[in-house]
PDB file of C-alpha atoms in Angstrom:
ATOM      1  CA  LEU M 125    -154.628-227.296 -85.157  1.00  0.00           C
ATOM      2  CA  GLN M 126    -157.777-229.140 -84.927  1.00  0.00           C
ATOM      3  CA  GLY M 127    -158.319-232.719 -87.104  1.00  0.00           C
ATOM      4  CA  LEU M 128    -154.744-233.255 -86.251  1.00  0.00           C
ATOM      5  CA  SER M 129    -153.875-237.494 -84.493  1.00  0.00           C
ATOM      6  CA  PRO M 130    -151.748-237.034 -81.388  1.00  0.00           C
ATOM      7  CA  ILE M 131    -149.145-238.213 -83.465  1.00  0.00           C
ATOM      8  CA  GLU M 132    -149.085-235.328 -86.226  1.00  0.00           C
ATOM      9  CA  MET M 133    -147.842-231.720 -85.322  1.00  0.00           C
ATOM     10  CA  VAL M 134    -147.082-228.174 -86.327  1.00  0.00           C
ATOM     11  CA  GLY M 135    -144.184-226.493 -85.865  1.00  0.00           C
ATOM     12  CA  ARG M 136    -142.502-223.018 -87.061  1.00  0.00           C
ATOM     13  CA  CYS M 137    -139.563-223.183 -88.565  1.00  0.00           C
ATOM     14  CA  THR M 138    -138.848-219.365 -89.218  1.00  0.00           C
ATOM     15  CA  SER M 139    -141.295-216.386 -88.963  1.00  0.00           C
ATOM     16  CA  GLN M 140    -142.620-217.227 -92.391  1.00  0.00           C
ATOM     17  CA  ILE M 141    -142.264-220.913 -92.887  1.00  0.00           C
ATOM     18  CA  PHE M 142    -144.622-223.403 -90.553  1.00  0.00           C
ATOM     19  CA  ILE M 143    -144.564-227.329 -90.875  1.00  0.00           C
ATOM     20  CA  VAL M 144    -147.523-229.613 -90.551  1.00  0.00           C
ATOM     21  CA  VAL M 145    -146.722-233.344 -90.346  1.00  0.00           C
ATOM     22  CA  LEU M 146    -149.474-235.004 -91.637  1.00  0.00           C
ATOM     23  CA  ASP M 147    -148.959-238.740 -91.410  1.00  0.00           C
ATOM     24  CA  ASN M 148    -150.552-241.432 -93.783  1.00  0.00           C
ATOM     25  CA  LYS M 149    -152.102-239.183 -95.734  1.00  0.00           C
ATOM     26  CA  GLU M 150    -152.336-239.056 -99.825  1.00  0.00           C
ATOM     27  CA  LYS M 151    -151.636-235.792-101.618  1.00  0.00           C
ATOM     28  CA  GLU M 152    -155.090-235.138-102.065  1.00  0.00           C
ATOM     29  CA  ASP M 153    -156.103-235.468 -98.490  1.00  0.00           C
ATOM     30  CA  ILE M 154    -153.032-233.607 -97.884  1.00  0.00           C
ATOM     31  CA  LYS M 155    -154.100-230.509-100.331  1.00  0.00           C
ATOM     32  CA  LYS M 156    -157.909-230.966 -98.844  1.00  0.00           C
ATOM     33  CA  TYR M 157    -156.384-230.614 -94.838  1.00  0.00           C
ATOM     34  CA  CYS M 158    -154.097-227.067 -96.304  1.00  0.00           C
ATOM     35  CA  LEU M 159    -157.153-225.383 -98.320  1.00  0.00           C
ATOM     36  CA  LYS M 160    -159.402-226.211 -94.866  1.00  0.00           C
ATOM     37  CA  VAL M 161    -156.004-224.309 -93.427  1.00  0.00           C
ATOM     38  CA  GLU M 162    -156.600-221.259 -95.934  1.00  0.00           C
ATOM     39  CA  GLU M 163    -160.200-220.425 -95.484  1.00  0.00           C
ATOM     40  CA  LYS M 164    -160.137-220.871 -91.314  1.00  0.00           C
ATOM     41  CA  LEU M 165    -157.070-218.669 -91.749  1.00  0.00           C
ATOM     42  CA  LEU M 166    -158.342-216.222 -94.940  1.00  0.00           C
ATOM     43  CA  GLY M 167    -161.452-215.809 -92.373  1.00  0.00           C
ATOM     44  CA  LEU M 168    -159.625-214.273 -89.263  1.00  0.00           C
ATOM     45  CA  LYS M 169    -160.239-211.326 -88.109  1.00  0.00           C
ATOM     46  CA  ILE M 170    -157.710-209.806 -85.918  1.00  0.00           C
ATOM     47  CA  PRO M 171    -159.373-206.945 -83.543  1.00  0.00           C
ATOM     48  CA  GLU M 172    -159.164-203.436 -84.544  1.00  0.00           C
ATOM     49  CA  TYR M 173    -157.787-204.550 -87.733  1.00  0.00           C
ATOM     50  CA  GLY M 174    -159.899-206.304 -89.160  1.00  0.00           C
ATOM     51  CA  SER M 175    -159.634-208.683 -91.678  1.00  0.00           C
ATOM     52  CA  TYR M 176    -155.600-210.431 -93.031  1.00  0.00           C
ATOM     53  CA  ASN M 177    -154.506-211.097 -96.908  1.00  0.00           C
ATOM     54  CA  PHE M 178    -152.492-214.076 -96.412  1.00  0.00           C
ATOM     55  CA  LEU M 179    -150.635-215.281 -99.245  1.00  0.00           C
ATOM     56  CA  LEU M 180    -150.628-218.775 -98.454  1.00  0.00           C
ATOM     57  CA  ARG M 181    -147.721-221.383-100.833  1.00  0.00           C
ATOM     58  CA  PHE M 182    -147.539-224.582 -99.492  1.00  0.00           C
ATOM     59  CA  GLY M 183    -144.608-227.308 -99.880  1.00  0.00           C
ATOM     60  CA  ILE M 184    -145.531-230.990 -99.481  1.00  0.00           C
ATOM     61  CA  ASN M 185    -142.958-233.680 -99.031  1.00  0.00           C
ATOM     62  CA  ASP M 186    -143.880-237.064 -98.722  1.00  0.00           C
ATOM     63  CA  LYS M 187    -140.573-238.305 -98.821  1.00  0.00           C
ATOM     64  CA  VAL M 188    -139.806-237.137 -95.502  1.00  0.00           C
ATOM     65  CA  ASP M 189    -136.954-239.289 -93.915  1.00  0.00           C
ATOM     66  CA  LEU M 190    -137.876-239.668 -89.808  1.00  0.00           C
ATOM     67  CA  ASN M 191    -134.014-240.352 -89.133  1.00  0.00           C
ATOM     68  CA  ASN M 192    -133.152-237.480 -90.672  1.00  0.00           C
ATOM     69  CA  ILE M 193    -135.737-234.773 -89.330  1.00  0.00           C
ATOM     70  CA  SER M 194    -133.297-231.555 -90.718  1.00  0.00           C
ATOM     71  CA  GLU M 195    -132.482-232.460 -93.801  1.00  0.00           C
ATOM     72  CA  SER M 196    -136.299-233.105 -94.697  1.00  0.00           C
ATOM     73  CA  ILE M 197    -136.631-230.354 -93.533  1.00  0.00           C
ATOM     74  CA  GLN M 198    -134.509-228.940 -95.575  1.00  0.00           C
ATOM     75  CA  GLN M 199    -135.604-229.741 -99.072  1.00  0.00           C
ATOM     76  CA  THR M 200    -139.236-229.455 -97.920  1.00  0.00           C
ATOM     77  CA  ILE M 201    -138.451-225.588 -97.625  1.00  0.00           C
ATOM     78  CA  SER M 202    -135.951-225.784-100.573  1.00  0.00           C
ATOM     79  CA  ILE M 203    -139.278-227.192-102.892  1.00  0.00           C
ATOM     80  CA  PHE M 204    -140.388-223.529-103.444  1.00  0.00           C
ATOM     81  CA  ASP M 205    -137.078-222.421-105.472  1.00  0.00           C
ATOM     82  CA  PHE M 206    -136.280-226.006-106.602  1.00  0.00           C
ATOM     83  CA  SER M 207    -139.844-227.876-107.882  1.00  0.00           C
ATOM     84  CA  ASN M 208    -140.499-228.574-111.070  1.00  0.00           C
ATOM     85  CA  ASN M 209    -144.577-229.388-109.572  1.00  0.00           C
ATOM     86  CA  ARG M 210    -146.474-227.001-109.007  1.00  0.00           C
ATOM     87  CA  ASP M 211    -150.487-226.852-109.245  1.00  0.00           C
ATOM     88  CA  ASN M 212    -151.418-223.394-108.268  1.00  0.00           C
ATOM     89  CA  ASN M 213    -149.991-222.683-104.596  1.00  0.00           C
ATOM     90  CA  PHE M 214    -149.210-226.142-104.211  1.00  0.00           C
ATOM     91  CA  TYR M 215    -145.963-227.063-104.464  1.00  0.00           C
ATOM     92  CA  TYR M 216    -144.780-230.561-104.644  1.00  0.00           C
ATOM     93  CA  TYR M 217    -141.562-232.482-103.697  1.00  0.00           C
ATOM     94  CA  THR M 218    -139.562-234.323-106.831  1.00  0.00           C
ATOM     95  CA  ASP M 219    -136.599-235.750-106.857  1.00  0.00           C
ATOM     96  CA  VAL M 220    -135.172-232.187-109.074  1.00  0.00           C
ATOM     97  CA  VAL M 221    -135.518-230.669-105.580  1.00  0.00           C
ATOM     98  CA  THR M 222    -132.664-233.393-104.338  1.00  0.00           C
ATOM     99  CA  SER M 223    -130.424-233.358-106.808  1.00  0.00           C
ATOM    100  CA  SER M 224    -131.126-228.952-106.693  1.00  0.00           C
ATOM    101  CA  LEU M 225    -130.213-229.174-103.230  1.00  0.00           C
ATOM    102  CA  ASP M 226    -126.604-231.396-103.466  1.00  0.00           C
ATOM    103  CA  LYS M 227    -125.676-228.879-106.426  1.00  0.00           C
ATOM    104  CA  TYR M 228    -126.476-226.258-104.175  1.00  0.00           C
ATOM    105  CA  SER M 229    -124.105-227.238-101.590  1.00  0.00           C
ATOM    106  CA  ASP M 230    -121.133-228.250-103.992  1.00  0.00           C
ATOM    107  CA  ILE M 231    -121.687-224.823-105.455  1.00  0.00           C
ATOM    108  CA  ASN M 232    -120.963-223.730-101.917  1.00  0.00           C
ATOM    109  CA  SER M 233    -118.779-225.324-100.023  1.00  0.00           C
ATOM    110  CA  HIS M 234    -116.563-225.141-103.458  1.00  0.00           C
ATOM    111  CA  LYS M 235    -116.509-221.428-103.441  1.00  0.00           C
ATOM    112  CA  ASP M 236    -114.091-220.401-101.906  1.00  0.00           C
ATOM    113  CA  GLN M 237    -111.056-222.674-103.551  1.00  0.00           C
ATOM    114  CA  ALA M 238    -112.293-222.248-106.686  1.00  0.00           C
ATOM    115  CA  LEU M 239    -111.870-218.271-106.322  1.00  0.00           C
ATOM    116  CA  GLU M 240    -108.448-219.802-104.420  1.00  0.00           C
ATOM    117  CA  GLU M 241    -106.796-221.488-107.380  1.00  0.00           C
ATOM    118  CA  HIS M 242    -108.445-218.728-110.172  1.00  0.00           C
ATOM    119  CA  ARG M 243    -111.091-221.062-111.767  1.00  0.00           C
ATOM    120  CA  PHE M 244    -113.443-218.094-111.971  1.00  0.00           C
ATOM    121  CA  GLN M 245    -112.446-216.346-115.524  1.00  0.00           C
ATOM    122  CA  ALA M 246    -113.353-213.693-116.795  1.00  0.00           C
ATOM    123  CA  TYR M 247    -114.295-213.801-120.886  1.00  0.00           C
ATOM    124  CA  ILE M 248    -114.680-210.933-123.489  1.00  0.00           C
ATOM    125  CA  GLN M 249    -118.320-211.814-125.200  1.00  0.00           C
ATOM    126  CA  PRO M 250    -117.707-208.500-128.207  1.00  0.00           C
ATOM    127  CA  LYS M 251    -120.602-205.729-128.467  1.00  0.00           C
ATOM    128  CA  VAL M 252    -119.889-204.585-132.462  1.00  0.00           C
ATOM    129  CA  SER M 253    -121.315-201.283-133.358  1.00  0.00           C
ATOM    130  CA  LEU M 254    -124.704-202.535-135.882  1.00  0.00           C
ATOM    131  CA  ARG M 255    -123.699-198.967-138.606  1.00  0.00           C
ATOM    132  CA  THR M 256    -120.091-200.118-138.964  1.00  0.00           C
ATOM    133  CA  GLY M 257    -119.562-203.820-137.951  1.00  0.00           C
ATOM    134  CA  LYS M 258    -116.958-202.858-135.485  1.00  0.00           C
ATOM    135  CA  VAL M 259    -116.261-204.411-131.783  1.00  0.00           C
ATOM    136  CA  VAL M 260    -116.725-201.499-130.267  1.00  0.00           C
ATOM    137  CA  GLY M 261    -116.686-202.284-126.440  1.00  0.00           C
ATOM    138  CA  GLY M 262    -117.767-205.579-124.478  1.00  0.00           C
ATOM    139  CA  GLU M 263    -119.104-206.790-121.892  1.00  0.00           C
ATOM    140  CA  ILE M 264    -117.251-209.499-119.074  1.00  0.00           C
ATOM    141  CA  LEU M 265    -118.734-212.785-118.681  1.00  0.00           C
ATOM    142  CA  CYS M 266    -117.556-215.105-115.415  1.00  0.00           C
ATOM    143  CA  ARG M 267    -116.815-218.973-116.142  1.00  0.00           C
ATOM    144  CA  TRP M 268    -116.657-221.612-113.185  1.00  0.00           C
ATOM    145  CA  LEU M 269    -114.002-223.490-114.776  1.00  0.00           C
ATOM    146  CA  ASN M 270    -112.740-227.196-113.524  1.00  0.00           C
ATOM    147  CA  SER M 271    -109.145-228.443-113.410  1.00  0.00           C
ATOM    148  CA  GLN M 272    -109.065-229.976-117.248  1.00  0.00           C
ATOM    149  CA  GLY M 273    -110.722-225.963-118.270  1.00  0.00           C
ATOM    150  CA  GLU M 274    -114.279-226.407-119.146  1.00  0.00           C
ATOM    151  CA  ILE M 275    -117.141-225.291-118.080  1.00  0.00           C
ATOM    152  CA  GLN M 276    -117.945-226.680-114.127  1.00  0.00           C
ATOM    153  CA  TYR M 277    -120.858-224.850-113.174  1.00  0.00           C
ATOM    154  CA  ASN M 278    -123.089-222.260-115.643  1.00  0.00           C
ATOM    155  CA  PRO M 279    -123.483-218.595-114.532  1.00  0.00           C
ATOM    156  CA  ALA M 280    -127.016-219.485-114.126  1.00  0.00           C
ATOM    157  CA  GLU M 281    -126.752-221.889-111.919  1.00  0.00           C
ATOM    158  CA  PHE M 282    -124.499-220.406-109.482  1.00  0.00           C
ATOM    159  CA  VAL M 283    -124.501-216.481-109.530  1.00  0.00           C
ATOM    160  CA  PRO M 284    -127.876-216.376-107.988  1.00  0.00           C
ATOM    161  CA  ILE M 285    -126.276-218.497-105.310  1.00  0.00           C
ATOM    162  CA  PHE M 286    -124.271-215.946-104.865  1.00  0.00           C
ATOM    163  CA  GLU M 287    -126.236-213.129-105.006  1.00  0.00           C
ATOM    164  CA  SER M 288    -128.026-214.311-102.191  1.00  0.00           C
ATOM    165  CA  ASN M 289    -124.858-215.324-100.224  1.00  0.00           C
ATOM    166  CA  GLY M 290    -122.959-212.231-100.161  1.00  0.00           C
ATOM    167  CA  PHE M 291    -120.258-214.192-102.372  1.00  0.00           C
ATOM    168  CA  VAL M 292    -121.123-211.800-105.701  1.00  0.00           C
ATOM    169  CA  LYS M 293    -118.355-208.838-104.217  1.00  0.00           C
ATOM    170  CA  LYS M 294    -115.775-211.073-104.008  1.00  0.00           C
ATOM    171  CA  LEU M 295    -116.915-212.858-107.332  1.00  0.00           C
ATOM    172  CA  ASP M 296    -117.376-209.152-109.185  1.00  0.00           C
ATOM    173  CA  TYR M 297    -113.689-207.867-106.980  1.00  0.00           C
ATOM    174  CA  GLU M 298    -111.839-211.233-109.423  1.00  0.00           C
ATOM    175  CA  MET M 299    -113.525-209.935-112.357  1.00  0.00           C
ATOM    176  CA  PHE M 300    -112.583-206.829-111.986  1.00  0.00           C
ATOM    177  CA  GLU M 301    -108.597-207.504-111.870  1.00  0.00           C
ATOM    178  CA  GLN M 302    -109.282-209.913-114.450  1.00  0.00           C
ATOM    179  CA  THR M 303    -110.929-207.243-116.892  1.00  0.00           C
ATOM    180  CA  CYS M 304    -108.501-204.652-115.973  1.00  0.00           C
ATOM    181  CA  GLN M 305    -105.661-207.599-116.860  1.00  0.00           C
ATOM    182  CA  LEU M 306    -107.639-208.095-120.097  1.00  0.00           C
ATOM    183  CA  SER M 307    -107.656-204.657-120.938  1.00  0.00           C
ATOM    184  CA  GLN M 308    -104.186-203.904-120.441  1.00  0.00           C
ATOM    185  CA  ASN M 309    -103.520-206.862-122.417  1.00  0.00           C
ATOM    186  CA  LEU M 310    -105.553-205.239-125.059  1.00  0.00           C
ATOM    187  CA  ILE M 311    -103.432-201.315-124.882  1.00  0.00           C
ATOM    188  CA  GLN M 312     -99.773-203.324-125.072  1.00  0.00           C
ATOM    189  CA  ARG M 313    -101.394-205.381-128.087  1.00  0.00           C
ATOM    190  CA  GLY M 314    -102.659-201.552-129.807  1.00  0.00           C
TER     191      GLY M 314
END
């Protein structure tokens, strides 16, 4: 790409994610460079197709550790999911990204053990008839408990991760089994 110094580079991470490494640039200079790239891409004419409307998002990470490039790339890619600092289609690295990645990693590395130890627990949220005020059913909610029986993670933290990695199927099966047991216990109690 034009405008890069000899130590700066562009690389492709996935089919849709490209990394641009710029040396010693201020955020505003990086933003100007990205806007120039966006302008060139949007003005691109593809033979026998015409112009193509690219949807671009830029993740700007000014905390890159050159000694650990793979972690820095993962942090940069994760900016889009976890950054709390956004300006239109520009997402900036903050410490929230690192803490969110750490939590994500912790959740993923402990999920199997938590399932084996039955630390995912089903709770019934009663459904009450507005006409009669009586309980007419319930909704099963999942809670991830630590070894002391306290909430380890909120469902909003672990359910989206499990939905994205397929672990939710195992969790659903566990909740189904616990729901059947809870139902049986309620029936036996009358």
